[in-house]
Coordinates of C-alpha atoms in Angstrom, one line a residue:
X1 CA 56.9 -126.2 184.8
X2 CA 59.2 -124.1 182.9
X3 CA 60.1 -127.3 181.0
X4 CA 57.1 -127.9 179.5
X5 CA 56.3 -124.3 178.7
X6 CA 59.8 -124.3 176.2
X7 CA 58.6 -127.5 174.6
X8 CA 55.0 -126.0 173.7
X9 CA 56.8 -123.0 172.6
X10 CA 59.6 -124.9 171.2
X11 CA 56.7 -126.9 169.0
X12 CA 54.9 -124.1 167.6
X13 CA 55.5 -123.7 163.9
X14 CA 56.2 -120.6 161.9
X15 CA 53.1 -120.1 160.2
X16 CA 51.1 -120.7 163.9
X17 CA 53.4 -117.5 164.7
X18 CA 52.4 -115.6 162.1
X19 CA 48.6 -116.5 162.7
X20 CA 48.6 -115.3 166.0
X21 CA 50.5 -111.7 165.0
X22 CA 47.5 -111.7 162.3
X23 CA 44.6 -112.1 165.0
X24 CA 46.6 -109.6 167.3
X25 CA 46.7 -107.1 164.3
X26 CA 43.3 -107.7 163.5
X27 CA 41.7 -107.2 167.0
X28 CA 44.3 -103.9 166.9
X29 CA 42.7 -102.3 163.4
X30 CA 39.0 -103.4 164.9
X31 CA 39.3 -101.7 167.8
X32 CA 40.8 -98.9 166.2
X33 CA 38.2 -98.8 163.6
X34 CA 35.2 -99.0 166.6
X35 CA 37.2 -96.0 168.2
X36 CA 37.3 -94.0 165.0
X37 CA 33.5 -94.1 164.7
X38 CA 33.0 -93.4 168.4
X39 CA 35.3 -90.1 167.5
X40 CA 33.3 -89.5 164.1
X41 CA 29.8 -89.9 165.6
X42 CA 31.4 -87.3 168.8
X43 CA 32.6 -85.3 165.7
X44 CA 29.3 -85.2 164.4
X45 CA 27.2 -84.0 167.6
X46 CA 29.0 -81.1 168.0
X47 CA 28.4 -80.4 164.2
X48 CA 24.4 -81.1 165.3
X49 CA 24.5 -78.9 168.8
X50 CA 27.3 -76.6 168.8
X51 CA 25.6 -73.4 168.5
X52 CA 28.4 -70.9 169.8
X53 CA 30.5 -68.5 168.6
X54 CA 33.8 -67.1 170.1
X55 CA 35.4 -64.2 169.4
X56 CA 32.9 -64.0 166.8
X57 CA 34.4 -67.5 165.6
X58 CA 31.5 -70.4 164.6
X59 CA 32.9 -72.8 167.5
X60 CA 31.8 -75.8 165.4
X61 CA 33.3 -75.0 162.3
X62 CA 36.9 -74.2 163.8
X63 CA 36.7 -77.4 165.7
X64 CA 35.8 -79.6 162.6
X65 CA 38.6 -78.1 161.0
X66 CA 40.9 -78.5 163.6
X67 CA 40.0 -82.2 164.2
X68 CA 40.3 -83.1 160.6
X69 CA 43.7 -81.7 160.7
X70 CA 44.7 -83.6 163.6
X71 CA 43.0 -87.0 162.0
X72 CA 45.2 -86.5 158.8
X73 CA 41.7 -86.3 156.7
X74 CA 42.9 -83.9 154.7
X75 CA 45.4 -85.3 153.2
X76 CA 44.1 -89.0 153.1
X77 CA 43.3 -91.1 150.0
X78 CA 40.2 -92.5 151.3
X79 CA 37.9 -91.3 154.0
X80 CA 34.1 -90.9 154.5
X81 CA 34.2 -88.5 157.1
X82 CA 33.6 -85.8 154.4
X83 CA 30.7 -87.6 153.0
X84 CA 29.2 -87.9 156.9
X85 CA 29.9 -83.8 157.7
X86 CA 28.0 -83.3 154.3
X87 CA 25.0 -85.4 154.8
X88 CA 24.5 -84.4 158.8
X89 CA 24.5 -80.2 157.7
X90 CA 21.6 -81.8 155.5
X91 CA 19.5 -83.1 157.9
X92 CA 20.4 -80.4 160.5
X93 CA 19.5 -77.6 157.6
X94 CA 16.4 -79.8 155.8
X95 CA 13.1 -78.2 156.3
X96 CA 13.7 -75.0 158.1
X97 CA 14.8 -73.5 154.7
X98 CA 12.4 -70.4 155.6
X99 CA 14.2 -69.9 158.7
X100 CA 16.6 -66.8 158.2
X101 CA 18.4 -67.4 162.2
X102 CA 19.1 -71.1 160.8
X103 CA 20.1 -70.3 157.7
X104 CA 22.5 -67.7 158.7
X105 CA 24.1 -70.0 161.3
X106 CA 24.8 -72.1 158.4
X107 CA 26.2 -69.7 156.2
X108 CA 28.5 -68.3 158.8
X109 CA 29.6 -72.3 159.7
X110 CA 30.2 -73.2 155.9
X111 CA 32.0 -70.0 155.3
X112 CA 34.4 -69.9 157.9
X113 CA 35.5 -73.7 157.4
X114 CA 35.4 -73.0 153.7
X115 CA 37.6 -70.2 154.3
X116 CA 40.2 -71.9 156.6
X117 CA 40.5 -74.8 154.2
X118 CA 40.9 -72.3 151.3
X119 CA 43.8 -70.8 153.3
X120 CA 45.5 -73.9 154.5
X121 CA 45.0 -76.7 151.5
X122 CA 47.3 -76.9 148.8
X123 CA 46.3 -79.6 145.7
X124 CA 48.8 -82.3 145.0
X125 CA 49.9 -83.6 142.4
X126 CA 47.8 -86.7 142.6
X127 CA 44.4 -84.3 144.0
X128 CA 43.2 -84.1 140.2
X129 CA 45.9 -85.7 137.5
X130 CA 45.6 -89.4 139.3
X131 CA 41.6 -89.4 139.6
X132 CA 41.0 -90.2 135.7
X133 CA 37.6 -88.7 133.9
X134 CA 35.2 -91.1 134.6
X135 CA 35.8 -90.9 138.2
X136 CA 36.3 -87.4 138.9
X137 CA 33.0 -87.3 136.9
X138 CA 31.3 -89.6 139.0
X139 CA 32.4 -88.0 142.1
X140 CA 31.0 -84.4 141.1
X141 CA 27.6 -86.2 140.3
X142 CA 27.4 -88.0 143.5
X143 CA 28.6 -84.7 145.5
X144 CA 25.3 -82.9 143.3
X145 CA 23.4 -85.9 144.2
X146 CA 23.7 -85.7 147.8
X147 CA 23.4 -81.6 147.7
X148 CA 19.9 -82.6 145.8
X149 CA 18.9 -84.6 148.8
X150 CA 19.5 -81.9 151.4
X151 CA 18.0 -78.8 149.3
X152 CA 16.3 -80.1 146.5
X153 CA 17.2 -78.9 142.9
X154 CA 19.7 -76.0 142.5
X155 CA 20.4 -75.1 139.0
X156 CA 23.2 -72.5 137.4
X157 CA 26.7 -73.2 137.4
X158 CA 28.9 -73.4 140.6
X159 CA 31.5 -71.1 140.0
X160 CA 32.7 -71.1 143.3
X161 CA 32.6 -75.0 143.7
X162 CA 34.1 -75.7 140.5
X163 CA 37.6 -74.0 141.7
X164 CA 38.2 -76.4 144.2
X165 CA 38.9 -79.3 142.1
X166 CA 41.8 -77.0 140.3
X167 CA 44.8 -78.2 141.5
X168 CA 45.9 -74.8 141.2
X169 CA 42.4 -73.1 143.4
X170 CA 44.2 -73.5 146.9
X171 CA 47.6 -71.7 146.7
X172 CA 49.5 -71.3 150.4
X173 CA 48.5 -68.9 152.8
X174 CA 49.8 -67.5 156.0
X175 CA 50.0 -69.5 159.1
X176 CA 46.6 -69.7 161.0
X177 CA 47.4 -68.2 164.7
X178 CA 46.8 -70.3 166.8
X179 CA 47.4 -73.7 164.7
X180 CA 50.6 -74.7 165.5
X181 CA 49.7 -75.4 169.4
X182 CA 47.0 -78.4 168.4
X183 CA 50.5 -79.8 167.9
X184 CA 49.1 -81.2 164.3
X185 CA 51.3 -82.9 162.2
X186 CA 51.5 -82.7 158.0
X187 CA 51.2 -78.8 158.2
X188 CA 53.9 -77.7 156.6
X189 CA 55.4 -73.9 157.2
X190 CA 58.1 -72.2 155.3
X191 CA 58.7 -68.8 154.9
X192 CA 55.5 -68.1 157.1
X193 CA 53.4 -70.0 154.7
X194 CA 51.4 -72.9 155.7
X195 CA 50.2 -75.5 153.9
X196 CA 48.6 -78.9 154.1
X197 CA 49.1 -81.5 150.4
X198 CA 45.2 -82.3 150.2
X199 CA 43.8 -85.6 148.2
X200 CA 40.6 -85.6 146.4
X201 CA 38.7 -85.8 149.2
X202 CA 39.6 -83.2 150.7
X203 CA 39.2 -81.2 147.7
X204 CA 36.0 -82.8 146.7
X205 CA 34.2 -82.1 150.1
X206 CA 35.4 -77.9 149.4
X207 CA 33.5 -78.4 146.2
X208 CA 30.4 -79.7 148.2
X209 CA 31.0 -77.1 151.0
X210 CA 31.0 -74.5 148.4
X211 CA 27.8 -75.3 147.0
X212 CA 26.5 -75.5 150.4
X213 CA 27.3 -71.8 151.0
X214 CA 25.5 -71.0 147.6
X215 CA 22.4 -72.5 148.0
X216 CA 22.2 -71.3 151.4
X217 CA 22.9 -67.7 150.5
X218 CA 20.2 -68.2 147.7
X219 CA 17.6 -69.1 150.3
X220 CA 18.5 -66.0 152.3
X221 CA 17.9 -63.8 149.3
X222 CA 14.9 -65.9 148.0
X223 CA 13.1 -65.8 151.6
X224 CA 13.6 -61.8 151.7
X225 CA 12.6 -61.2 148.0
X226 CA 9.1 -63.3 148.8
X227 CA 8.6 -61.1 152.0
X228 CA 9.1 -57.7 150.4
X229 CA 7.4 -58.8 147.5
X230 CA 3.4 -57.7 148.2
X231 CA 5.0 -54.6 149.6
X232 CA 6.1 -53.2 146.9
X233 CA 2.6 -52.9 145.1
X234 CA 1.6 -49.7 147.6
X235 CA 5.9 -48.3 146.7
X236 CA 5.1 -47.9 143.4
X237 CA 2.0 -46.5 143.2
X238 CA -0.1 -43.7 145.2
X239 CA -3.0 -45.6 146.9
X240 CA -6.4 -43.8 146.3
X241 CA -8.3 -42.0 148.7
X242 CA -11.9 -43.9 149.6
X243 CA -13.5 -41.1 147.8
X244 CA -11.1 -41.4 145.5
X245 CA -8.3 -39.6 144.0
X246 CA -5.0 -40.6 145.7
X247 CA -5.3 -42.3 149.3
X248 CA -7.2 -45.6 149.4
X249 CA -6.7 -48.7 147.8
X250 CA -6.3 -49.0 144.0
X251 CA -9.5 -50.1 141.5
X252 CA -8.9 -52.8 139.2
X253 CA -9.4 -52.3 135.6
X254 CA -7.7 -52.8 132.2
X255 CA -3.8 -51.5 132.4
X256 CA -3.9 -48.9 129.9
X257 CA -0.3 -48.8 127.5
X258 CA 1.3 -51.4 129.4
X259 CA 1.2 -54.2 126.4
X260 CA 1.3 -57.8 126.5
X261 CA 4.8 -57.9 127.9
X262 CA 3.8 -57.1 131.2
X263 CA 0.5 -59.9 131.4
X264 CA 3.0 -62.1 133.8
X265 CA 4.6 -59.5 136.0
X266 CA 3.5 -59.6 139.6
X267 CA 2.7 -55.9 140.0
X268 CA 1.2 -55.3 136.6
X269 CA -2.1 -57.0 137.6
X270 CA -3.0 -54.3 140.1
X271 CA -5.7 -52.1 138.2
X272 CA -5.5 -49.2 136.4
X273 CA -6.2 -45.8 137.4
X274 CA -7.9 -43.2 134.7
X275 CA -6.4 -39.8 134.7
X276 CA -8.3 -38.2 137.2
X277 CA -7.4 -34.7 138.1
X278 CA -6.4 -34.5 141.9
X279 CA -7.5 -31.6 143.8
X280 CA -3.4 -31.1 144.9
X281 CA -3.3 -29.0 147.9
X282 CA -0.7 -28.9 151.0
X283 CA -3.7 -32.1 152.4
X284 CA -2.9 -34.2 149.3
X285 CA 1.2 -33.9 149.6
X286 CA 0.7 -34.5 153.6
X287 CA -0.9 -37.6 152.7
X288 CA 1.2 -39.0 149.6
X289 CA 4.1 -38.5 151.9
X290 CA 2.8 -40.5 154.9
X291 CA 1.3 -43.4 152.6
X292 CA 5.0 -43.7 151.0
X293 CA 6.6 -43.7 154.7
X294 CA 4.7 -45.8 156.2
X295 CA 4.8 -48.3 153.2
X296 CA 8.4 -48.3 153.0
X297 CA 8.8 -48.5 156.7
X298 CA 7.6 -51.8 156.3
X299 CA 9.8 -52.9 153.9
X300 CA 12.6 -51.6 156.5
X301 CA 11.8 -53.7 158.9
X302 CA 12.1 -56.9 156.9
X303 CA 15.9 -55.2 155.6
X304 CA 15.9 -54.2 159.9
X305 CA 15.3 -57.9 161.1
X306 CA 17.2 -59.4 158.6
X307 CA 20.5 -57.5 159.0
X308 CA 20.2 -57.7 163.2
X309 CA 20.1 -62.0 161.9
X310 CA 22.8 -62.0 160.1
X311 CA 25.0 -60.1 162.7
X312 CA 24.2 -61.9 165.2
X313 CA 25.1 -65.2 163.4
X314 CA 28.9 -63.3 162.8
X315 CA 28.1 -63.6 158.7
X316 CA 31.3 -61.6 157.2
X317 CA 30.0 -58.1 156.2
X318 CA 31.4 -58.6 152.8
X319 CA 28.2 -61.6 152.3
X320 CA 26.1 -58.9 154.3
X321 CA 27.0 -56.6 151.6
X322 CA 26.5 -59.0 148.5
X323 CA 23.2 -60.2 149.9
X324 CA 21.6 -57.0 150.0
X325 CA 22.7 -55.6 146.6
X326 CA 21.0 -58.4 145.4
X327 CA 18.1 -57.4 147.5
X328 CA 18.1 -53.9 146.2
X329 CA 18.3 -54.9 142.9
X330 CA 15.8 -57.0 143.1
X331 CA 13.4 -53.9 144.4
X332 CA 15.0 -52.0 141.4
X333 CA 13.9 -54.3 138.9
X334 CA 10.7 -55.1 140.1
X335 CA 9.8 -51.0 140.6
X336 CA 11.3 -50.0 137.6
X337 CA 9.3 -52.1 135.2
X338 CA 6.1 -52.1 137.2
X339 CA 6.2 -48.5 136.1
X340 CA 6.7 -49.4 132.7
X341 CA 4.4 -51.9 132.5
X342 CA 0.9 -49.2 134.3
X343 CA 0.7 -46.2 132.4
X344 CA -1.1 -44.9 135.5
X345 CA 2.1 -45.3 137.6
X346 CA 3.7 -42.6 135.1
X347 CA 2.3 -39.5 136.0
X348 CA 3.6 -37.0 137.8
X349 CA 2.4 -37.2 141.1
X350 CA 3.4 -40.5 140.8
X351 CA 6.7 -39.8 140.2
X352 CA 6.6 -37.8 143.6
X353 CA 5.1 -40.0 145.6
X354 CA 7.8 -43.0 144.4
X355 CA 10.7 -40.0 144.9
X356 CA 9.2 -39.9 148.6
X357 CA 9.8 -43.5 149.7
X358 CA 13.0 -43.7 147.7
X359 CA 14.1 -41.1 149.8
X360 CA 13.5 -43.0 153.4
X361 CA 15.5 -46.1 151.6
X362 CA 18.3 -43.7 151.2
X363 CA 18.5 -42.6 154.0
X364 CA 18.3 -46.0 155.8
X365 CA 20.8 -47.3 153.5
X366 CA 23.2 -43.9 154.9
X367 CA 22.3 -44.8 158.3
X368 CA 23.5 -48.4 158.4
X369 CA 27.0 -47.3 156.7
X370 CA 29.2 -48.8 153.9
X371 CA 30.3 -51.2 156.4
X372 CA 27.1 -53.8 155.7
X373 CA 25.6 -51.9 152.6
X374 CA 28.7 -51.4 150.2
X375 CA 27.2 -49.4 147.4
X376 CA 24.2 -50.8 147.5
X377 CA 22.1 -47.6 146.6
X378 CA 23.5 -47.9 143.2
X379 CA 21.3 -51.2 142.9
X380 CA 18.8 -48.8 142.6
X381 CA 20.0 -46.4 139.7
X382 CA 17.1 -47.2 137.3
X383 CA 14.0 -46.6 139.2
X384 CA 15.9 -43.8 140.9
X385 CA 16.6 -41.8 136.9
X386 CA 13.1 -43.0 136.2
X387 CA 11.2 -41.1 138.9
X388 CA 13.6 -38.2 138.0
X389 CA 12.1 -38.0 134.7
X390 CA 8.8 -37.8 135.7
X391 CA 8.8 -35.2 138.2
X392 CA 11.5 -33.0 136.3
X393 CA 9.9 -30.1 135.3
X394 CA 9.9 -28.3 131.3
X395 CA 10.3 -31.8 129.7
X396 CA 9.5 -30.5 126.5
X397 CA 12.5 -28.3 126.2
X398 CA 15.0 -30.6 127.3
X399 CA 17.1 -32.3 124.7
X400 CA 17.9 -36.0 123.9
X401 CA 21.5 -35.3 124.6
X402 CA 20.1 -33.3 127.9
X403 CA 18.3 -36.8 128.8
X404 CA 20.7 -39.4 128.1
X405 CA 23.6 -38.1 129.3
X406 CA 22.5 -35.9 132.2
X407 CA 19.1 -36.9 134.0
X408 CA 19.0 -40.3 132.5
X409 CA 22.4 -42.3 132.0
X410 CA 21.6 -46.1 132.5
X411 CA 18.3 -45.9 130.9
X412 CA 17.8 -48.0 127.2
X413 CA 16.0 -46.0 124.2
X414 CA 13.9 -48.5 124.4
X415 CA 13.7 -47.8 128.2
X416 CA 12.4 -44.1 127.5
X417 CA 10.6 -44.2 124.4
X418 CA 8.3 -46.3 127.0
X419 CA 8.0 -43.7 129.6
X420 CA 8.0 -40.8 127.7
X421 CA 5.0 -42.2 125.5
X422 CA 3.2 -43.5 128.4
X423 CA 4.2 -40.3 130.5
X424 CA 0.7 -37.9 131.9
X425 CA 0.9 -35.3 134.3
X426 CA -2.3 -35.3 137.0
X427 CA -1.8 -32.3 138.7
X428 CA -0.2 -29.8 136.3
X429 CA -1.2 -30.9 132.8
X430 CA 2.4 -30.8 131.7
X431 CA 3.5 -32.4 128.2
X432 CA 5.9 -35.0 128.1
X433 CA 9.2 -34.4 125.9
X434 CA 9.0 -33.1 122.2
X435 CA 7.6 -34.6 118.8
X436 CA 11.4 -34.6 117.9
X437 CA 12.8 -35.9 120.7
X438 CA 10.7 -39.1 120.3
X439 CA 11.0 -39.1 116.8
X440 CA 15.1 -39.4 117.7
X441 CA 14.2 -41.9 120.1
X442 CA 12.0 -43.9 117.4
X443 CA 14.7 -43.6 114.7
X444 CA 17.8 -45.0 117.3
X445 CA 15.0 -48.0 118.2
X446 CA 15.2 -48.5 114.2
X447 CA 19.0 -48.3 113.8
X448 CA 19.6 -50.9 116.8
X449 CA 21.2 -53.8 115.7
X450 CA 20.8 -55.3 119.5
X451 CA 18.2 -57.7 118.8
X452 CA 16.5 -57.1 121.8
X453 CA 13.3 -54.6 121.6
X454 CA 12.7 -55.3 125.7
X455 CA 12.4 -52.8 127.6
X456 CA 12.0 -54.5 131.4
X457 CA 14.9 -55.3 133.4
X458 CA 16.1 -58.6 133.9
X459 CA 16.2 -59.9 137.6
X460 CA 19.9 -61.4 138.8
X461 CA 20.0 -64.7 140.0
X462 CA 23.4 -65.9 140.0
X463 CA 25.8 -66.0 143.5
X464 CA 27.9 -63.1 143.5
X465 CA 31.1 -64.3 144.7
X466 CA 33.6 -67.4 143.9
X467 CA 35.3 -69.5 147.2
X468 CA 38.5 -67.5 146.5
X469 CA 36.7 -63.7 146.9
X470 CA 35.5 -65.4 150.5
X471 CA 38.9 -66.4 151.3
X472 CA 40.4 -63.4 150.3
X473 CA 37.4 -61.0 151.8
X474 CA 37.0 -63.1 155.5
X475 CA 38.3 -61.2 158.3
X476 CA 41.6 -63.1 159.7
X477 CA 40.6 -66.2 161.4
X478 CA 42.8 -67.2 164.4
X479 CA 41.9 -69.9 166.3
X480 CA 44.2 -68.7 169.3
X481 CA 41.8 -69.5 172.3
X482 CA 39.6 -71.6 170.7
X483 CA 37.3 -73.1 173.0
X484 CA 36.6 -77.0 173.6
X485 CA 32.5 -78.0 172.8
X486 CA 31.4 -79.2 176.1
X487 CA 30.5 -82.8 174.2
X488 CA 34.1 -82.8 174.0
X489 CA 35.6 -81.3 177.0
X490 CA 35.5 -85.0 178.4
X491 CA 36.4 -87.3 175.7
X492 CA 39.8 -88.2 175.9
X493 CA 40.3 -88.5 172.3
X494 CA 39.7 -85.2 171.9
X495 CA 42.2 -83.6 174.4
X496 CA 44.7 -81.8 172.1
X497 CA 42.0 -79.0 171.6
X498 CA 42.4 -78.7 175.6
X499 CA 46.3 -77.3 174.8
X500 CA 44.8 -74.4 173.4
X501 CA 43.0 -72.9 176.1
X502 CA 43.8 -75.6 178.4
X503 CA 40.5 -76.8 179.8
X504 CA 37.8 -74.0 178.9
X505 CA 34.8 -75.0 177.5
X506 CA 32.8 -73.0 175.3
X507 CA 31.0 -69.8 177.2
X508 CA 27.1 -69.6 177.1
X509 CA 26.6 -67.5 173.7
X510 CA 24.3 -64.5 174.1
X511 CA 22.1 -63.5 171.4
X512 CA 22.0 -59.7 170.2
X513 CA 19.8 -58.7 173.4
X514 CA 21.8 -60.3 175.6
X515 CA 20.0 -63.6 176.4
X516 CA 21.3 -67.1 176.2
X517 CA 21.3 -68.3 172.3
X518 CA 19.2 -71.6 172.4
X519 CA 20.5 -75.3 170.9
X520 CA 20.3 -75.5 167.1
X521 CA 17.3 -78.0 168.1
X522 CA 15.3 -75.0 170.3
X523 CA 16.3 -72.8 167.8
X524 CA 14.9 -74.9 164.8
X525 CA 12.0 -75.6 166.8
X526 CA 11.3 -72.0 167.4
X527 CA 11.5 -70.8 164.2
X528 CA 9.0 -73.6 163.3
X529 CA 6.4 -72.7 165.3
X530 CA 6.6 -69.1 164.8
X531 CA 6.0 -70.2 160.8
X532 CA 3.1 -72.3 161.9

């Protein structure tokens, strides 16, 4: 009865009120909580399985950042979404480090999120002043920590990740097409500006992002420099012929005027060639420039196969371009003081034969355009002025002034004191430069206050770019269009990336030839196997 319905209610105290709101509340924030992991862990397959690109867009990337938009993340004072999106690129990355298609998935992914946080963020005022010492301390160690666990050690400083704890590193940026029709909240737009007031969170997981892109960019340029490596014994020197002279495969012997400096370096410990005479001839110059084709053709592929990988992952041309200066360089260095270090490599013929393959470089490097390459022939300035001296013809009538400042500008004293001492001419009998010129050369190697008496290049191992050069290099990133992941397309919590495009799904990617672009799991399994 009615009656008796009012008197229960009528009985019930205050505080048996307020108990029942409280277990009300509490079932509310539990479910909540269960359906926040639910989205996280959806979150997190797409990050594990979402392979595609759009519009030569990462589809995974632009979806992470649109969702954590939506979820307020950004701008929260506590979350471990971050921590979650860090540790799951680990395990999806860990132990196919040798795996150029993987890694350039990755460094496409991190980049492009990277890039749309660096142009949407802006610090507040509590990102950095509120977090005292000790804790913004510990928060970079356990960022390094978790990094560690993914790739192992990486030493150097972070430049790049140590800007995006500035509260100053994320200024605002023009609107993001597309952004405004997730319908997200907290984005603010003034002026044609947008920005979003990140936490330290936010601002932490850039820093760990950032380091991500580093160390995966170092494994791209570490794989590629161990590939090319063993080639570059038969670039810098002639092979002999099997009945020797210059053809076949090189003797081994004691390296004649290459000193202890060069005891360690990997293409010093090839053996020495005397000073034979070679028989010259229209035969011998047939051959030298086959061997130094077909050599360097080699090498070309690896440059060939990794350039076609790192397109077809949609890596920005302005990484293409840093990646292989570095590579070049790296050639440089290790051809430039291989010759200094094997007096045999200094002759004459030598010189030509080295002038040959640098030649098909070149002209690789002109036929691939400025577009992916920059200026990366410049990368190869010293071995280039060094062959120049050795096949330049009346050396001992040119000048120190003549040498320095004409046919060899980047070059130390140091740098040719070495090769003119160690310089012999096989085929002509040729002198190297003048008793004076030397004696110049000596006298300046005396008057150097430098310190440093080395004469071998030193190999660049740092990353070549900060976050704010990728923001500010990118192309424009729209995510107008933007396609739904498929583990998404029906999970109702996810719906507001449907008003984009309404309901498309993301389209099957196709690979550079034109065939469907297999999971990250194929593809990691793939690349596997072929290492096996």
């Amino acid at each position: 009865p009615e009656s008796n319905r009012a008197s229960r209610a009528s009985s019930m105290t205050e505080s048996d009120i307020n108990g029942k709101i409280n277990e009300l509340e509490s079932k509310k924030e539990k479910v909540a909580k269960e359906r926040a992991e639910r989205d996280e862990k959806a979150l997190l397959s797409v990050l594990r399985s979402e392979n595609s690109f759009s519009q030569g867009r990462p589809v995974a990337a632009c979806t992470v950042f649109v969702v954590l938009l939506k979820w307020g993340s950004l701008s929260a004072d506590r979350t471990s979404v971050f921590d979650k999106i860090i540790q799951t690129m680990g395990q999806v990355i860990d132990g196919y480090h040798e795996n150029n298609d993987v890694l350039s998935f990755w460094l496409a992914n991190t980049t492009t999120l990277l890039c749309l946080l660096q142009r949407t963020l802006r610090a507040g005022s509590g990102a950095s002043g509120g977090v005292n010492g000790n804790r913004r301390r510990a928060s970079i160690a356990q960022a390094s920590n978790m990094l560690q666990r993914a790739f192992g050690s990486f030493g150097g400083a972070n430049r790049s990740a140590a800007t995006a704890l500035s509260p100053g590193g994320a200024a605002a940026s023009p609107v993001i097409p597309g952004l405004a029709a997730f319908g997200i909240g907290g984005v603010t737009a003034s002026a044609g500006m947008a920005s979003v007031e990140a936490k330290y969170p936010a601002l932490l997981f850039k820093q760990q992002l950032a380091a991500f892109a580093e160390k995966i960019y170092g494994m791209l340029r570490d794989n590629v420099k161990k590939e090319v490596t063993p080639l570059l014994t038969s670039c810098i020197q002639q092979p002999r012929k099997e009945g020797g002279g210059a053809g076949g495969g090189a003797t081994r012997g004691q390296i004649r005027g290459a000193g202890s400096a060069g005891g360690d370096h990997p293409l010093a410990r090839q053996g020495s060639i005397g000073s034979p005479k070679s028989s010259g001839g229209a035969d011998d110059d047939e051959h030298q420039m086959g061997a130094a084709t077909s050599c360097w053709n080699t090498i070309l592929n690896v440059l060939d196969e990794l350039l076609r990988t790192l397109q077809k992952n949609n890596v920005s041309s302005f990484l293409i371009q840093k990646l292989f200066k570095q590579v070049f360089s790296f050639i440089n260095v290790q051809l430039f003081n291989a010759l200094l270090l094997r007096r045999e490599c200094c002759s004459f013929s030598n010189g030509e034969y080295v002038k040959t393959g640098l030649a098909e470089l070149e002209h690789w490097i002109h036929s691939v355009g400025n577009q992916w390459l920059g200026d990366s022939w410049d990368e190869m300035r010293y071995i280039r002025q060094a062959v120049t001296f050795l096949v330049v013809h009346h050396k001992p009538r040119k000048s120190l002034a003549e040498i320095t400042s004409d046919m060899c500008p980047c070059l130390s004293i140091q740098q040719l004191y070495r090769i003119s001492t160690m310089y012999w001419d096989d085929r002509y009998g040729t002198e190297t430069v003048s008793t004076q010129v030397l004696s110049s050369m000596k006298q300046l190697m005396l008057e150097d206050n430098s310190g440093s008496n080395s004469f071998l290049l030193d190999d660049d191992m740092s990353v070549p770019f900060t976050m704010d050069e990728i923001a500010t290099n990118m192309p424009d990133l729209s995510l107008e269009k933007l396609p739904t992941p498929e583990l998404l397309s029906d999970n109702t919590s996810f719906d507001f990336l449907k008003t984009n495009v309404g309901t498309a799904t993301t389209p099957s990617p196709k690979d550079a030839a034109g065939a469907p672009r297999p999971s990250p799991s194929a593809a990691l399994a793939t690349g596997k196997e072929n290492q096996t």
